[in-house]
XYZ file of C-alpha atoms in Angstrom:
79
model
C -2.280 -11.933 0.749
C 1.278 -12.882 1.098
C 4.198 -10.445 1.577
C 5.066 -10.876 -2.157
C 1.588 -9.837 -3.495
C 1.821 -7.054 -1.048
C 4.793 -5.714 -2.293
C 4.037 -5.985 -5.683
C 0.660 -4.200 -5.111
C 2.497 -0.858 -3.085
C 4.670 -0.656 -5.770
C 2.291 -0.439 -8.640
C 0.271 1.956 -6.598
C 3.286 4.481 -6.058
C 4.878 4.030 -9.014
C 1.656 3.998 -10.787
C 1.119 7.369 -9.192
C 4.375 9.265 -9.974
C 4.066 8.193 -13.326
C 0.681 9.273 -14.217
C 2.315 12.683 -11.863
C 5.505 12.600 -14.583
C 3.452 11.431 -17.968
C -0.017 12.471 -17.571
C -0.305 16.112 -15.625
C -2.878 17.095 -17.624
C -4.763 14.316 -16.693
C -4.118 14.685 -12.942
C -5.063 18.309 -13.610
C -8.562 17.866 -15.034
C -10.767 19.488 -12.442
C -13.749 17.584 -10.992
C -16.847 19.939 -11.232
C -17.293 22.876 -13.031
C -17.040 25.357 -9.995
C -14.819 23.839 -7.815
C -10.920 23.594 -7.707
C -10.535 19.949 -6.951
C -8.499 18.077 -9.176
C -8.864 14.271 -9.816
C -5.224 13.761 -8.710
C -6.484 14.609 -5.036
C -8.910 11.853 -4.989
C -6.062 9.748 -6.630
C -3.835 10.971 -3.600
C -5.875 10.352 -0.717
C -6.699 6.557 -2.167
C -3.038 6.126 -2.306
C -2.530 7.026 1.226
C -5.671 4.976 2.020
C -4.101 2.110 0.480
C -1.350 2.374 2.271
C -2.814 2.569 5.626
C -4.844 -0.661 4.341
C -2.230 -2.550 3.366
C 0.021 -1.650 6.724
C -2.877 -2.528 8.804
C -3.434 -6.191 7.019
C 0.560 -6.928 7.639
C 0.595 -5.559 11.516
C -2.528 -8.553 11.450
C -0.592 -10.954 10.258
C 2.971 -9.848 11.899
C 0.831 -9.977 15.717
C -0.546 -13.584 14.558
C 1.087 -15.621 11.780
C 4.332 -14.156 12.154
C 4.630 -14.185 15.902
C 3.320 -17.678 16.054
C 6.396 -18.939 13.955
C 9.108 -17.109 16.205
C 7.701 -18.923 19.020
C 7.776 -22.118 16.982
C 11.174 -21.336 16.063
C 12.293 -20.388 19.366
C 10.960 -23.478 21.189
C 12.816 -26.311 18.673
C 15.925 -24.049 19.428
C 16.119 -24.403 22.641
């Protein structure tokens, strides 16, 4: 996944999120049993932070590898 995709991705998530929050409350609002007071915009919440934590872990992979590995490169036909 390149840093484009990435992007692209976070910002359909959050956006995606705020405006189901702005257009579709009731939605967000519908509970998830009959007894309980969970909504399904807390699942919805916690996968968004989930995906975020993902998503931060796959570029700190490729920032420690890829990305380092090119600095070096770039470093050494510097100098």
């Amino acid at each position: 996944m390149d840093q484009g995709t990435s992007t692209i991705l976070m910002l359909v998530v959050y956006y995606g999120y705020i405006a189901l929050i702005a257009f579709n409350k009731a939605f967000l609002a519908t509970p998830l049993g009959s007894t309980g007071v969970t909504t399904v915009g807390i699942p919805i919440g916690v996968g968004v932070i989930l995906f975020t934590i993902v998503i931060t872990g796959i570029y700190v992979r490729r920032a420690n590898t890829e990305f380092d590995a090119l600095k070096e490169q770039i470093i050494k036909e510097a100098m």
